[in-house]
Short mmCIF file of C-alpha atoms in Angstrom, two decimals:
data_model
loop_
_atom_site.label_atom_id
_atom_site.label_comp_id
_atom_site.label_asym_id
_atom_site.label_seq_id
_atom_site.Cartn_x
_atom_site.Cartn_y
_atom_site.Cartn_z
CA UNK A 260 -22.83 29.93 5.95
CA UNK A 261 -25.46 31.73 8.08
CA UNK A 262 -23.45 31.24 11.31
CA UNK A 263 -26.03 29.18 13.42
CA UNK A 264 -23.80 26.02 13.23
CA UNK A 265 -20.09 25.06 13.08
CA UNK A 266 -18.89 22.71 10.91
CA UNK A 267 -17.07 20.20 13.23
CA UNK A 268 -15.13 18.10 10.55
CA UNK A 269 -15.99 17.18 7.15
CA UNK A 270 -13.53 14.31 6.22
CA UNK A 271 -12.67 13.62 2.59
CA UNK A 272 -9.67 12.59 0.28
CA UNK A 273 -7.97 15.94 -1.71
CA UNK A 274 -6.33 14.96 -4.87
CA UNK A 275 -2.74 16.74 -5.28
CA UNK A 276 -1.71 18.13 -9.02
CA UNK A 277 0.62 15.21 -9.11
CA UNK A 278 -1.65 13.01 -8.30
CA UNK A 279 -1.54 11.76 -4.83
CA UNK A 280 -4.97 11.81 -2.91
CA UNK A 281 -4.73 12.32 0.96
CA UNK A 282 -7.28 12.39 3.54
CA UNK A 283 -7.82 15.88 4.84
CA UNK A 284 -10.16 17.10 7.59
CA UNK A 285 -11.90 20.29 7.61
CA UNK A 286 -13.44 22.56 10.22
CA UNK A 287 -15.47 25.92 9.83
CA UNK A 288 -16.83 28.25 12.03
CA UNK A 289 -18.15 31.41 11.58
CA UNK A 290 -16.41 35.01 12.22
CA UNK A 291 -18.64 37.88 13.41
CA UNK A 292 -18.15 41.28 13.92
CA UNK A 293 -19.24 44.01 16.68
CA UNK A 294 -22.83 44.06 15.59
CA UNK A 295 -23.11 40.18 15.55
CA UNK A 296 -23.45 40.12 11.78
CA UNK A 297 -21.28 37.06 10.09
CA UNK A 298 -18.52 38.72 8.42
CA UNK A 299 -16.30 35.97 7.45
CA UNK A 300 -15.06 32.05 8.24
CA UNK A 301 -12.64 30.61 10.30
CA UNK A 302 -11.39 27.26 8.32
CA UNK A 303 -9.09 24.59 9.40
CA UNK A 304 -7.27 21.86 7.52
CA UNK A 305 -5.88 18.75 8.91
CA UNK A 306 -3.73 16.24 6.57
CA UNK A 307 -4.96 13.20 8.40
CA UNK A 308 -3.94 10.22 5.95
CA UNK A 309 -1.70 8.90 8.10
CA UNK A 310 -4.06 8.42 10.96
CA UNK A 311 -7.09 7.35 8.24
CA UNK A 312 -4.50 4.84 6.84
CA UNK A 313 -3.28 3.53 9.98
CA UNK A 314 -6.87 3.00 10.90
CA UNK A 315 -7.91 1.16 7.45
CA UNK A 316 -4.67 -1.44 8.54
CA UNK A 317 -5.87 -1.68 11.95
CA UNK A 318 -9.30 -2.79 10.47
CA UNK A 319 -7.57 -5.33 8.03
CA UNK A 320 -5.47 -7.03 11.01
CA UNK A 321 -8.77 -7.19 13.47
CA UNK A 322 -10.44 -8.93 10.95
CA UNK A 323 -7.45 -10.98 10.14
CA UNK A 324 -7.20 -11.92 13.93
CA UNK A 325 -11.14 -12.75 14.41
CA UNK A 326 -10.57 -15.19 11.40
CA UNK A 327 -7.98 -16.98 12.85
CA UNK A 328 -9.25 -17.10 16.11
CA UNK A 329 -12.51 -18.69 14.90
CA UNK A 330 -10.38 -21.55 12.86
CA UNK A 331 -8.80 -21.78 16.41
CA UNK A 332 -11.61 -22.03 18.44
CA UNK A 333 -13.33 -24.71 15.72
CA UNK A 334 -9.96 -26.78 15.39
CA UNK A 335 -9.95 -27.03 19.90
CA UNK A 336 -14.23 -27.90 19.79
CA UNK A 337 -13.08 -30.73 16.91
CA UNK A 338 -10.78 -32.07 18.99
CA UNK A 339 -13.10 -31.99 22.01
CA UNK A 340 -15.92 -33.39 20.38
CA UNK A 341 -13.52 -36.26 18.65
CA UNK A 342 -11.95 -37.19 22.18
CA UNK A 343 -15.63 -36.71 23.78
CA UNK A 344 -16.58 -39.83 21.32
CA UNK A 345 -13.42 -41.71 21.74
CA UNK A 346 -14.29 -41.99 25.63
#
């Protein structure tokens, strides 16, 4: 790391010895000394699985929703366009 940039958040899954994998975010930045030279990194870690998981679910139920509410909306023009006829 040359130090023009910091690394805002790299987001990936870590895999623990016994086998569980979370998501964890990571930040960098560089550290610099008097003279301006980079003389070492400032890291971050973030267990975010709970937040990436809850987020996945949230996906699953919006697209569960949409899906019902198009069935909805195409059972109400049915019925519409079945009385519309009748008349």
């Amino acid at each position: 790391m040359r130090g023009e940039t910091v690394v805002p958040g790299l987001e990936f899954q870590y895999l623990h010895d016994d086998g569980r994998a979370r998501w964890t975010r990571v930040a960098a930045a560089p550290l610099r000394d008097a003279d301006g030279e980079v003389s070492g990194v400032f890291a971050i870690a973030v267990d975010i699985d709970d937040l990436k998981r809850a987020t996945e679910r949230q996906s699953v139920l919006l697209a569960e929703l949409q899906h019902r509410v198009r069935n909805i909306m195409s059972t109400i023009h049915a019925l519409a366009w079945r009385t519309r006829a009748a008349c």
